[in-house]
Coordinates of C-alpha atoms and ligand atoms in Angstrom, one line a residue:
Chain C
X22 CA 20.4 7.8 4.1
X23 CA 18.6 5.2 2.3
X24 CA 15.1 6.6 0.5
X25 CA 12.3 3.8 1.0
X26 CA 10.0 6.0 -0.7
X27 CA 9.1 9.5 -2.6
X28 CA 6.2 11.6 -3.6
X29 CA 6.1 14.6 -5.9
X30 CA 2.8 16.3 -6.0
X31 CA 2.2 19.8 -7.8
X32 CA -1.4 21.3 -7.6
X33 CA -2.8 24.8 -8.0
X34 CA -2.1 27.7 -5.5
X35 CA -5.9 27.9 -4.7
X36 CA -7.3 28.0 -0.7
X37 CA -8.3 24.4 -1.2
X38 CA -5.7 22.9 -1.4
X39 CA -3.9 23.2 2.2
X40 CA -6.3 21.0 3.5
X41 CA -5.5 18.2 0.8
X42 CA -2.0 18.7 1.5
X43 CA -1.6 18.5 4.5
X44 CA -3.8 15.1 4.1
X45 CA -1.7 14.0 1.1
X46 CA 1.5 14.0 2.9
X47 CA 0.5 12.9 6.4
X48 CA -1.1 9.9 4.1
X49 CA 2.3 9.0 2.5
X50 CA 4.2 10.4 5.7
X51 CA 2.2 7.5 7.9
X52 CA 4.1 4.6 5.8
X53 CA 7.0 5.0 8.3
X54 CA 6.9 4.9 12.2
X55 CA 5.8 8.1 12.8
X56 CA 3.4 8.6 16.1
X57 CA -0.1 10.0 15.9
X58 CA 1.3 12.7 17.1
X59 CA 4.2 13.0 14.7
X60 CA 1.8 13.0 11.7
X61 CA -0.8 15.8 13.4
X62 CA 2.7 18.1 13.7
X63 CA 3.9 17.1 10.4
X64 CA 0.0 18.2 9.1
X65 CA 0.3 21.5 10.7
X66 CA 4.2 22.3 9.0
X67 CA 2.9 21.4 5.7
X68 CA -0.3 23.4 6.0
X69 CA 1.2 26.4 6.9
X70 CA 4.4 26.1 4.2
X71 CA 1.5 25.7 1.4
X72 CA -0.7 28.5 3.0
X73 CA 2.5 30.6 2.7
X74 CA 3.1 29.6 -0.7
X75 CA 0.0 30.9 -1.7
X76 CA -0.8 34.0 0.3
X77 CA 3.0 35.0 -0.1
X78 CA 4.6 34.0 -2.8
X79 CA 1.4 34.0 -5.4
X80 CA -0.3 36.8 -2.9
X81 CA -3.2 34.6 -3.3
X82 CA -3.3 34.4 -7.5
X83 CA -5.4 31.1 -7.9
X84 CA -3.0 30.6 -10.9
X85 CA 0.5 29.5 -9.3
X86 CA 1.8 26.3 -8.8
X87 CA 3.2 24.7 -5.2
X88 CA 4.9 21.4 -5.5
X89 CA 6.1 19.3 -2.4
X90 CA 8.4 16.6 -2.2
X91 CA 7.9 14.3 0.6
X92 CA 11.1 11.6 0.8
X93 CA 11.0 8.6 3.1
X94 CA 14.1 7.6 4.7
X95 CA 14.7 5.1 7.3
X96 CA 15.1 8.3 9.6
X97 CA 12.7 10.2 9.2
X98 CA 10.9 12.0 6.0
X99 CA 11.9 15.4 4.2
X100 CA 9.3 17.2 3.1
X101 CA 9.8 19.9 0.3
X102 CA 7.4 23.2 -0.3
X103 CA 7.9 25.2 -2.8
X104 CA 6.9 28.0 -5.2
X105 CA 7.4 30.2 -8.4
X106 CA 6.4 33.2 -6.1
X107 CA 7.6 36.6 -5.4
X108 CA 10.2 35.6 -2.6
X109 CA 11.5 36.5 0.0
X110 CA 13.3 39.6 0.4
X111 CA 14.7 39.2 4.3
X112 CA 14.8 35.4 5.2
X113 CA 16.5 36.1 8.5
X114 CA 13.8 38.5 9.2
X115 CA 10.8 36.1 8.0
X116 CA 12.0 33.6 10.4
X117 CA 12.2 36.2 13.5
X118 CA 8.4 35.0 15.5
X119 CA 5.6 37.4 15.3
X120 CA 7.2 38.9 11.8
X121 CA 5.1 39.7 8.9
X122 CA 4.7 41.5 5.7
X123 CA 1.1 41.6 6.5
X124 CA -0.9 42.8 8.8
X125 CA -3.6 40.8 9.3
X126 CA -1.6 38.1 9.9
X127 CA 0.1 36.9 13.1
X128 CA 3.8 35.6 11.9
X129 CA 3.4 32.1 13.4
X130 CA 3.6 30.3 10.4
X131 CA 7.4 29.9 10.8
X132 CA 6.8 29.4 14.4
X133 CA 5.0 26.7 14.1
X134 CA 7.2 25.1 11.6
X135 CA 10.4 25.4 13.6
X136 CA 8.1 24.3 17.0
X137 CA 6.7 21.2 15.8
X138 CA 9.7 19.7 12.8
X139 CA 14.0 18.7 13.6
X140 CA 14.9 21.1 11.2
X141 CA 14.2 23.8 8.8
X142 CA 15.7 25.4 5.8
X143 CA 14.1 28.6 3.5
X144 CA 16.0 28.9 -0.2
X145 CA 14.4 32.0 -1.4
X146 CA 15.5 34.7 -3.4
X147 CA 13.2 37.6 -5.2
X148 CA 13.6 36.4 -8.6
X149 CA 13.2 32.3 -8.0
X150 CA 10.4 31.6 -6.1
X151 CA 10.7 30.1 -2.1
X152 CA 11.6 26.4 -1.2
X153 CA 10.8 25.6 2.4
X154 CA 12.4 22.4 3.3
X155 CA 11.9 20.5 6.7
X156 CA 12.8 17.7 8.0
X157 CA 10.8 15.3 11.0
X158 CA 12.5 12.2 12.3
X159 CA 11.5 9.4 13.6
X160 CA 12.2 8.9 17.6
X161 CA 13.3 5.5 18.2
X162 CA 11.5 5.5 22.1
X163 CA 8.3 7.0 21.2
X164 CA 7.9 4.9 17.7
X165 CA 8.9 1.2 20.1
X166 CA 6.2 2.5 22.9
X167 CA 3.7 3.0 20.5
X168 CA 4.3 -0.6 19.0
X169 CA 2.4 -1.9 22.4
X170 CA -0.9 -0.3 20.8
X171 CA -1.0 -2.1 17.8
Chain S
X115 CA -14.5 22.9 5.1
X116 CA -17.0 24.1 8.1
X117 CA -19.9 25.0 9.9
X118 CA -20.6 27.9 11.3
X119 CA -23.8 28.4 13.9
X120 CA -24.6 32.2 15.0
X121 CA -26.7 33.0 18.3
X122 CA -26.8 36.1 19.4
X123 CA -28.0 36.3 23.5
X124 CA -27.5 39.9 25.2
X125 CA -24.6 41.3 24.3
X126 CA -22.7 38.5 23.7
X127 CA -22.5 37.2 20.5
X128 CA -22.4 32.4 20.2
X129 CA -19.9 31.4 17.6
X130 CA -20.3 27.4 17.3
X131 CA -17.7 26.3 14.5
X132 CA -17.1 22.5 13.0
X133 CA -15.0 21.1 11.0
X134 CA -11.2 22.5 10.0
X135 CA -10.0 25.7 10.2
X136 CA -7.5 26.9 8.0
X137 CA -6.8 29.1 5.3
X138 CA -9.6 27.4 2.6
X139 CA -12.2 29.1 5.6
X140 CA -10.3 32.1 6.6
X141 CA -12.1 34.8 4.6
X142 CA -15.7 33.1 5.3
X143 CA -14.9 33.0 8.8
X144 CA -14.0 36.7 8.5
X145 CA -16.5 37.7 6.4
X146 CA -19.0 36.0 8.4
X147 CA -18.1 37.6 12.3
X148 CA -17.4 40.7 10.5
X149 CA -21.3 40.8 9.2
X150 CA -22.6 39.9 12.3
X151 CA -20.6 42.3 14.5
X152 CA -21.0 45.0 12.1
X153 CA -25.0 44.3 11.8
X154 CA -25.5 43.5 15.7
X155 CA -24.6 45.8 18.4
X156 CA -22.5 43.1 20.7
X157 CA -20.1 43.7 23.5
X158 CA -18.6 39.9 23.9
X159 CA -17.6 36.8 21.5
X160 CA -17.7 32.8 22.5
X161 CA -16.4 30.6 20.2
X162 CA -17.1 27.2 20.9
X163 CA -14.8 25.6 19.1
X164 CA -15.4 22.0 20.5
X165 CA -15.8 20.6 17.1
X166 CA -12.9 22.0 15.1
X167 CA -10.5 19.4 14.9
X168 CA -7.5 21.6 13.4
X169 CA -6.5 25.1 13.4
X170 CA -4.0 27.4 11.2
X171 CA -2.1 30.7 12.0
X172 CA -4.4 31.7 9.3
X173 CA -7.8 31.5 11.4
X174 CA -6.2 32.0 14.4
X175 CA -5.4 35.8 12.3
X176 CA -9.1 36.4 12.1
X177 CA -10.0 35.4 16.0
X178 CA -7.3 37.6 16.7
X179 CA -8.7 40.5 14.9
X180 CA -12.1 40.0 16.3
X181 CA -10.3 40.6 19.5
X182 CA -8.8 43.7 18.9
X183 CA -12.0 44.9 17.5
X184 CA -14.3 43.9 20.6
X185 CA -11.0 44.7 23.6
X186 CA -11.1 48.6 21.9
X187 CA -14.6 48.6 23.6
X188 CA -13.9 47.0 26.8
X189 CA -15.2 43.6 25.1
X190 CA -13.9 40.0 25.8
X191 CA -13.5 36.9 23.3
X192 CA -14.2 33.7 25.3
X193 CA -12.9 30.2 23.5
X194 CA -14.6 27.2 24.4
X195 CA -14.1 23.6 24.2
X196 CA -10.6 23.4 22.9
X197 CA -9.6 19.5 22.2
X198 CA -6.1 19.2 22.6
X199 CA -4.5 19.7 19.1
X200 CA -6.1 22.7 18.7
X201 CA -5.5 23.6 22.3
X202 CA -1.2 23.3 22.0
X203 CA -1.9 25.5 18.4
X204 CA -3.7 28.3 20.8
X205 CA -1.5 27.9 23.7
X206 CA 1.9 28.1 21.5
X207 CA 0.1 31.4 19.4
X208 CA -0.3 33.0 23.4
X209 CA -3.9 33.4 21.9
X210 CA -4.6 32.0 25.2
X211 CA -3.2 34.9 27.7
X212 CA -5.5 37.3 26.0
X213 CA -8.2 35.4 25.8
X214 CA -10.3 33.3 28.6
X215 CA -10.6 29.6 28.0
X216 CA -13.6 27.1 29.4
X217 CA -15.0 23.8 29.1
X218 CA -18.6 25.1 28.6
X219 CA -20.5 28.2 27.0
X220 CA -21.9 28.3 31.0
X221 CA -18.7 28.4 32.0
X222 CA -18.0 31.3 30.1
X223 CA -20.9 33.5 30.5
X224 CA -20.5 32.6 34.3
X225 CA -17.2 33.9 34.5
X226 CA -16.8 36.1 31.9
X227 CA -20.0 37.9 31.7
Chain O
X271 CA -15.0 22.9 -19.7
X272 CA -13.5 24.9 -17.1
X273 CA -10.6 23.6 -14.7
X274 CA -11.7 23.9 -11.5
X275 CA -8.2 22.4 -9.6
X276 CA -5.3 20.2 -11.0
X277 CA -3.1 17.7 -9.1
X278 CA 0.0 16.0 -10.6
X279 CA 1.5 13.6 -8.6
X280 CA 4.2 11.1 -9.3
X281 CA 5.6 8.0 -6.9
X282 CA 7.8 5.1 -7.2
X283 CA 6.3 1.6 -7.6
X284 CA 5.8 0.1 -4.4
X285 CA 2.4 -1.7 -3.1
X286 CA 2.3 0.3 -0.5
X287 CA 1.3 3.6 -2.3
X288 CA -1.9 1.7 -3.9
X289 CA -3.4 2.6 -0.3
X290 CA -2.0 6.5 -0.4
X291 CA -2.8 7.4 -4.2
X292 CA -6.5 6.0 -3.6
X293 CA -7.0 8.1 -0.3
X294 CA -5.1 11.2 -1.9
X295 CA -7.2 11.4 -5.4
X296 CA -10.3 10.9 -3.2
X297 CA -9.4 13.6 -0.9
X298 CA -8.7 16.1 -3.4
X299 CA -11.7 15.1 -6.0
X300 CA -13.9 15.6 -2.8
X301 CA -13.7 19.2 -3.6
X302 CA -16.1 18.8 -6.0
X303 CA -20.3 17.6 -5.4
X304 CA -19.3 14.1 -5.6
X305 CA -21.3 11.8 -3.3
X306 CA -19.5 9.6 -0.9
X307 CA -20.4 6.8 -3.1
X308 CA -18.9 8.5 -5.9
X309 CA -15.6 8.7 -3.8
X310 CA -15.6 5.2 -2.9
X311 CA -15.9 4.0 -6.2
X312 CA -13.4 6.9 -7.4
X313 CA -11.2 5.3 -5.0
X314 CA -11.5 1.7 -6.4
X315 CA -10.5 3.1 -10.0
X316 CA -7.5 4.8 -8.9
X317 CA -6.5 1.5 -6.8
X318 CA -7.0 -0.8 -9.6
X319 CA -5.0 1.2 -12.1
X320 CA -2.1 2.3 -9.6
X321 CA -2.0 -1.4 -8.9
X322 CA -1.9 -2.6 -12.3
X323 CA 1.3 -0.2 -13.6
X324 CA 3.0 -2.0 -10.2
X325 CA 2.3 -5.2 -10.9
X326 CA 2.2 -5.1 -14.7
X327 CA 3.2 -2.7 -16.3
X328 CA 6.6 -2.1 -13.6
X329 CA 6.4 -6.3 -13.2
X330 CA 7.0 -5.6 -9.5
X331 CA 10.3 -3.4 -9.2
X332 CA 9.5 -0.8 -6.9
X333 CA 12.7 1.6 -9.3
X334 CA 9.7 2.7 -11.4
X335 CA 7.4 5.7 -11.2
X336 CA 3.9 6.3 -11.6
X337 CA 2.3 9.0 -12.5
X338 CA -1.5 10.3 -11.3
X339 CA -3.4 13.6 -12.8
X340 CA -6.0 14.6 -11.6
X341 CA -8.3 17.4 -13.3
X342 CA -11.5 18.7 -11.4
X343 CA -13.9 20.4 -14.4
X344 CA -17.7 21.4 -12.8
X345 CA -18.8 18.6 -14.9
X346 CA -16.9 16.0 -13.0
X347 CA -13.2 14.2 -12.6
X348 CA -10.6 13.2 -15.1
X349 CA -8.0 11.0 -13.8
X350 CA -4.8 9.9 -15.4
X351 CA -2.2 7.4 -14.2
X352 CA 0.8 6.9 -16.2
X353 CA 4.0 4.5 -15.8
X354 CA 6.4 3.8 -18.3
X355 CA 6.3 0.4 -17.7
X356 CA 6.1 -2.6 -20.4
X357 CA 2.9 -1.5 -21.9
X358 CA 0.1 -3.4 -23.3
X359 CA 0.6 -5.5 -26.5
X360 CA -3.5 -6.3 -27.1
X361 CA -5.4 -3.4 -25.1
X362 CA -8.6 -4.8 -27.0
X363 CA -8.0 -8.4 -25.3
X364 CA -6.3 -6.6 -22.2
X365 CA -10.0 -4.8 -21.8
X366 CA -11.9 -8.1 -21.8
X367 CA -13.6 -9.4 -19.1
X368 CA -12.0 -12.3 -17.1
X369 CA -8.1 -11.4 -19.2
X370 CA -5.1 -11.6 -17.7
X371 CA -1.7 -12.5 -18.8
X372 CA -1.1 -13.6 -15.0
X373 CA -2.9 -17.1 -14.0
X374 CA -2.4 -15.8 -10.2
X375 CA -5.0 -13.1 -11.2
X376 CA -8.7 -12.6 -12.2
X377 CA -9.0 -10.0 -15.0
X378 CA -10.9 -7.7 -13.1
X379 CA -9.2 -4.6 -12.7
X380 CA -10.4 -2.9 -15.9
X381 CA -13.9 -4.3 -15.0
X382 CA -14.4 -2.7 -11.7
X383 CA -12.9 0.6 -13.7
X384 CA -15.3 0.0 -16.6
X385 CA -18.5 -0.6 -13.8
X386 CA -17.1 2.7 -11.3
X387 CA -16.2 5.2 -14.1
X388 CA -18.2 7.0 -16.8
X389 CA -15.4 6.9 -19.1
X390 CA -12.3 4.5 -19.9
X391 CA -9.6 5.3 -22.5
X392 CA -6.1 3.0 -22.4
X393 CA -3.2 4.1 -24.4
X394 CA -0.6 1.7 -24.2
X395 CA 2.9 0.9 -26.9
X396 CA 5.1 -1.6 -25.4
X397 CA 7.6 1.1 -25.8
X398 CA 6.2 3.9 -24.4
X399 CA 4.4 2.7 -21.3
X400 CA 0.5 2.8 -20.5
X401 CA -1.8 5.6 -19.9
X402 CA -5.1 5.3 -18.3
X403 CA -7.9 8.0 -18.4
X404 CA -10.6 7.7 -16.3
X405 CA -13.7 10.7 -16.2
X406 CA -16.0 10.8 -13.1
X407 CA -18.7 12.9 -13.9
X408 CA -21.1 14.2 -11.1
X409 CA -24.8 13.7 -11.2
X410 CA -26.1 16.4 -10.2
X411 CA -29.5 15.3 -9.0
X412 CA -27.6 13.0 -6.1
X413 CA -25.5 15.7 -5.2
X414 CA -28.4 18.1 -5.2
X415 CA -30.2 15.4 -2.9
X416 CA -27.3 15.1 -0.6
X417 CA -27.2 18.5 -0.1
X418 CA -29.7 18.1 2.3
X419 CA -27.5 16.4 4.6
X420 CA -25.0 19.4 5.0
Chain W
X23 CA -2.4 -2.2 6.9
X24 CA -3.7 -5.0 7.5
X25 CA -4.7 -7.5 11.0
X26 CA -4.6 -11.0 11.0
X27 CA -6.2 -13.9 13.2
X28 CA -6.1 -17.0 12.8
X29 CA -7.7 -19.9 14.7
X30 CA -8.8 -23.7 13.6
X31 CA -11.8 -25.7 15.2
X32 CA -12.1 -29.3 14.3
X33 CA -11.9 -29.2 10.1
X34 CA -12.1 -25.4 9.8
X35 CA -9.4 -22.2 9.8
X36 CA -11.3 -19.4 10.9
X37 CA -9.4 -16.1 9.6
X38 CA -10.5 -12.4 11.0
X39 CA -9.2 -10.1 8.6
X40 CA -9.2 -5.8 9.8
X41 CA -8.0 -3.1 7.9
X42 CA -8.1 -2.4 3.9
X43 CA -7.2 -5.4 2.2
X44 CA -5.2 -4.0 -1.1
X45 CA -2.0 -4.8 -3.6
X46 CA 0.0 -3.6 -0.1
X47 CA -0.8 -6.6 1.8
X48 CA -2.0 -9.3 -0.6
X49 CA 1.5 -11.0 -0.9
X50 CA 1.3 -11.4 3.4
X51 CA -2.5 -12.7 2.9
X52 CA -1.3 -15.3 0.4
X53 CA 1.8 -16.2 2.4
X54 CA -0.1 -16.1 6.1
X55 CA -3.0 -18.5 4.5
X56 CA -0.6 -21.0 2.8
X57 CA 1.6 -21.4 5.3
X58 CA -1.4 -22.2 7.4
X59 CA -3.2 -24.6 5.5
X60 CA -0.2 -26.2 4.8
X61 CA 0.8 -27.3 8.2
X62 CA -3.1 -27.7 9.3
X63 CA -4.8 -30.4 7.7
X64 CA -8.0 -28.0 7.6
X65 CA -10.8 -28.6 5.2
X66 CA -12.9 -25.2 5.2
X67 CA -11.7 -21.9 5.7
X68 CA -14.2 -19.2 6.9
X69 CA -13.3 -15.6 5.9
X70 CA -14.3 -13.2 8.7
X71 CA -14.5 -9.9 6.8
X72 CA -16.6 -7.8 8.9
X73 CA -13.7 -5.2 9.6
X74 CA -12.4 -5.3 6.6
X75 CA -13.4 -1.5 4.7
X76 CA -11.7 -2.1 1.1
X77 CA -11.0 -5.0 -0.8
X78 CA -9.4 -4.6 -4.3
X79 CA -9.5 -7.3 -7.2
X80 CA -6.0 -8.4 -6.2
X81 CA -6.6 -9.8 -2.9
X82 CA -9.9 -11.1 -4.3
X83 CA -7.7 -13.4 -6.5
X84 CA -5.7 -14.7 -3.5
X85 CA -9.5 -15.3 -1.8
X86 CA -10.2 -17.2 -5.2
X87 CA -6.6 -19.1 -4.6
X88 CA -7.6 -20.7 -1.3
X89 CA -10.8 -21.4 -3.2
X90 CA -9.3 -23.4 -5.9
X91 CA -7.2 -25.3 -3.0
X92 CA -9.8 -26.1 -0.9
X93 CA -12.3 -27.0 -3.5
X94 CA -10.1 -30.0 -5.1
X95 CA -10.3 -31.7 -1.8
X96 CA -14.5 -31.1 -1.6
X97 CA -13.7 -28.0 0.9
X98 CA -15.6 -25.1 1.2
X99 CA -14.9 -21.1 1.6
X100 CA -16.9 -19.0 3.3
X101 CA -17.3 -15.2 3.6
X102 CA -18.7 -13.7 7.0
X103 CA -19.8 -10.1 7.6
X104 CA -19.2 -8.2 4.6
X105 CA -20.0 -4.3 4.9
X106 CA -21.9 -3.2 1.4
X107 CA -19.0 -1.8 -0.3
X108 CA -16.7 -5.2 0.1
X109 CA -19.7 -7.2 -0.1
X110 CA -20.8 -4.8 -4.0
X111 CA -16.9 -5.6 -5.0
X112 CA -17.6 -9.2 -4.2
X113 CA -20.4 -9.7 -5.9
X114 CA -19.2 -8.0 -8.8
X115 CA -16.0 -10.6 -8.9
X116 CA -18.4 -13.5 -9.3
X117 CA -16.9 -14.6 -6.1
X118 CA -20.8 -14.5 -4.0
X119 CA -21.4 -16.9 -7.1
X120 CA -18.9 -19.9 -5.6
X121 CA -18.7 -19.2 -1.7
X122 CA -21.1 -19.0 0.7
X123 CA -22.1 -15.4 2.6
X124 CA -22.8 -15.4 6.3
X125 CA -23.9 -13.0 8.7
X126 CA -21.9 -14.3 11.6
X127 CA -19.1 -17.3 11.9
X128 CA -21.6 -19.4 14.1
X129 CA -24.5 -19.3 10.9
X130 CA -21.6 -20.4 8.7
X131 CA -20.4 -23.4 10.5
X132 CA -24.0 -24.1 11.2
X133 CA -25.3 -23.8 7.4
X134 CA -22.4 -24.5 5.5
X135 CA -20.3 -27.2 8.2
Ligands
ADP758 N1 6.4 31.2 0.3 C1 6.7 32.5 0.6 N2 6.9 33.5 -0.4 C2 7.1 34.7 0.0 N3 7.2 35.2 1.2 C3 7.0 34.3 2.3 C4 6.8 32.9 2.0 N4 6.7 32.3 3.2 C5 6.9 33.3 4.1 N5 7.1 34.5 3.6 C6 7.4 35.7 4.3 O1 7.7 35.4 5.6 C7 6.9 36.1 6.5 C8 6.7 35.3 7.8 O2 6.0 34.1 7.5 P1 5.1 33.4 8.6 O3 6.0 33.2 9.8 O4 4.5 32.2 8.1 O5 4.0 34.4 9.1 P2 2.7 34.9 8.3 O6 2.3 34.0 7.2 O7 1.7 35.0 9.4 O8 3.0 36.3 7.7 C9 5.6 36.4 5.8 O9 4.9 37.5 6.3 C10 6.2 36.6 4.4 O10 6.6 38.0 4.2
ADP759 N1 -0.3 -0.6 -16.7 C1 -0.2 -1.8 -17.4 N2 0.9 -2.2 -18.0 C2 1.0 -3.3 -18.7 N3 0.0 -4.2 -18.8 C3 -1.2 -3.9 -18.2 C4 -1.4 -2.7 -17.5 N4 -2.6 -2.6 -17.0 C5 -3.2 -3.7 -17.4 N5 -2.4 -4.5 -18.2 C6 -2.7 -5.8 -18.9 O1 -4.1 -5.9 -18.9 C7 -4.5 -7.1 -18.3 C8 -5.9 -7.0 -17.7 O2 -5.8 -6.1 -16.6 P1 -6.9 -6.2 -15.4 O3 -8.3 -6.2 -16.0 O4 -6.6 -5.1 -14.4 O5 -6.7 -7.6 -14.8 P2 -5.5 -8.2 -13.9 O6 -4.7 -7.0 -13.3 O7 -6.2 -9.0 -12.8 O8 -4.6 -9.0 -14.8 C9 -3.4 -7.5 -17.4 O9 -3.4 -8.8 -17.1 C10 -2.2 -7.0 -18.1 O10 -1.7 -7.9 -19.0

């Protein structure tokens, strides 16, 4: 898999910054053949990886630090979240839909993750902090239709 | 970042939202319905959301509150307007089998109220 | 002064991210007052100095890596972009008007920064690479008159 | 990301530019408008920027390039439709000093053919 491209971005684990993340990468993510489509799921992975970051892991400390990795492959990109934070005791659990550790919130975030990326991967252990990879590739039919727009 | 307008006719209570909704809005948008429910003696919520372009598990947490709080009185939340990003976020959440979607705030005081 | 939000970011040294990096620092430094012609010429800065570690300081291999900080303060915007590149032998001739050690060129870049920016500080060794440090600061009687537009 | 059409009337290549016009695409600008004027015995060139949103100094230097290649032969370059903030970059460059600035492509072939 040859990388035609990689950001690294770290930035504060305050509110704010979902929305510039999700930007950010959908930015950098756009330099392949991704649809409109592609990019607006790949927005709503990242958003709710970083929200996670800092509601979970950080339990909303202004303080931590999320970094994400975004590498560009002639496949598809890999996009990296991850955190310093308090981790995940169950990630089996986590992953289950409608499951969370707090009860104000829904447990989609996962949900949405697995709904709308090809794959998905939680590291996580109490001590280390949670890294969230993902992966979205390209589809060859959908990327060649869209050529007809352009 | 977003825009909130309040109007409060009978007892249903006008949500009109702009911009992005995610977690950077979550506890304003909270904070805000929370105020106004607490300070205005409503039976219904329409959120006319046809000017939010993006929607997180996050806010979608606080319209799902709202509607727990209103249903325990026999209320109803209404969402209106959904464009079609943040209509596949609503669907896949099944925030949309509780709750009664239309194209207009008419719509849903004609039907709903 | 008081930091509001910090981005690091680093990417390799290919044209293409000249277009991301400008659209990622503006998106993130929008968190502060700036006005949208603040961002715009924000945007040019970050452009011009991305595109000069590329082109100059990495002489065109896309192997190297650039580095962009960003630091929001109330005050206003520092921005850093580092490479590791050849560096600058004269950054007092380099600074001139019209210089460039490329005849393609037109010894602009560190003009339009100069015009866009409040402040401009180069450190450069042919060693160790170049670092450019650029402060924004927000004027607070056009962001208190744009207000009115909200 | 850049658009680019190209079309020659009498002595003049006309070239409509859209998109952001950056380090990313000034290697394809030089390349497109070389290969061009070298198989087209053109004299002019008119620069039809009005969808062009961003223009950074290095594509400026290949606008200047063209200039310096038309110019030996008594050609001219002109810019068309610039939106303030390309049109403040240009101006800046010294560039508004040596070409001529048109509100459409008929007022440039008009004035400046
Ligand atoms: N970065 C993280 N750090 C710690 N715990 C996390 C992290 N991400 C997810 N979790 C755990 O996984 C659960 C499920 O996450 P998710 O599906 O996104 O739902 P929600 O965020 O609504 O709780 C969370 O409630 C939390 O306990
Ligand atoms: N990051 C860098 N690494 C090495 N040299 C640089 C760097 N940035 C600028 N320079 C030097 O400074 C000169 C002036 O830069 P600039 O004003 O941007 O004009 P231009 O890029 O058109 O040459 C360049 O020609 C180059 O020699």
């Amino acid at each position: 898999m040859k990388v035609v491209n990689q950001l690294k971005m770290e930035f504060l684990s305050v509110p704010e910054n979902v929305a510039f993340a999700r930007v950010a990468v959908a930015a950098f993510a756009s330099q392949l053949d991704f649809t409109i489509n592609d990019l607006e799921e790949i927005k709503v992975a990242v958003s709710e990886a970083v929200a996670n970051a800092i509601v979970h892991g950080y339990e909303n400390s202004p303080t931590g630090i999320v970094r994400v990795t975004v590498t560009l492959m002639e496949t598809g990109a890999e996009i990296r979240v991850e955190d310093n934070g308090k981790g995940i005791a169950d990630v089996k659990k986590a992953l289950e839909p409608a499951f969370s550790t707090d009860p104000e919130r829904m447990g989609l975030g996962f949900v949405f993750i697995q709904s709308f990326m090809d794959r998905l991967h939680v590291d996580s252990s109490p001590a280390g902090g949670t890294r969230v990879t993902m992966i979205k590739t390209i589809n060859r039919g959908a990327a060649a239709a869209s050529q007809g727009g352009h | 970042m977003v825009e909130l307008d309040l109007e409060i006719r009978q007892d249903t209570l006008f949500v009109r939202l702009e911009g992005e909704l995610d977690l950077g809005v979550a506890d304003f948008l909270r904070n805000t319905l929370e105020g106004s429910l607490n300070k205005n003696p409503v039976r219904h919520l329409v959120l006319n959301l046809s000017r939010v372009s993006y929607i997180d598990s996050s806010c979608l947490g606080v319209i799902l509150g709202r509607y727990k709080r209103l249903a325990r009185e026999g209320g109803r939340v209404s969402l209106v307007g959904l464009q079609p990003h943040v209509r596949r976020i609503c669907e896949l959440s099944g925030l949309l089998r509780i709750m009664g979607e239309y194209t207009t705030e008419e719509e849903a005081v004609a039907k709903a109220g």
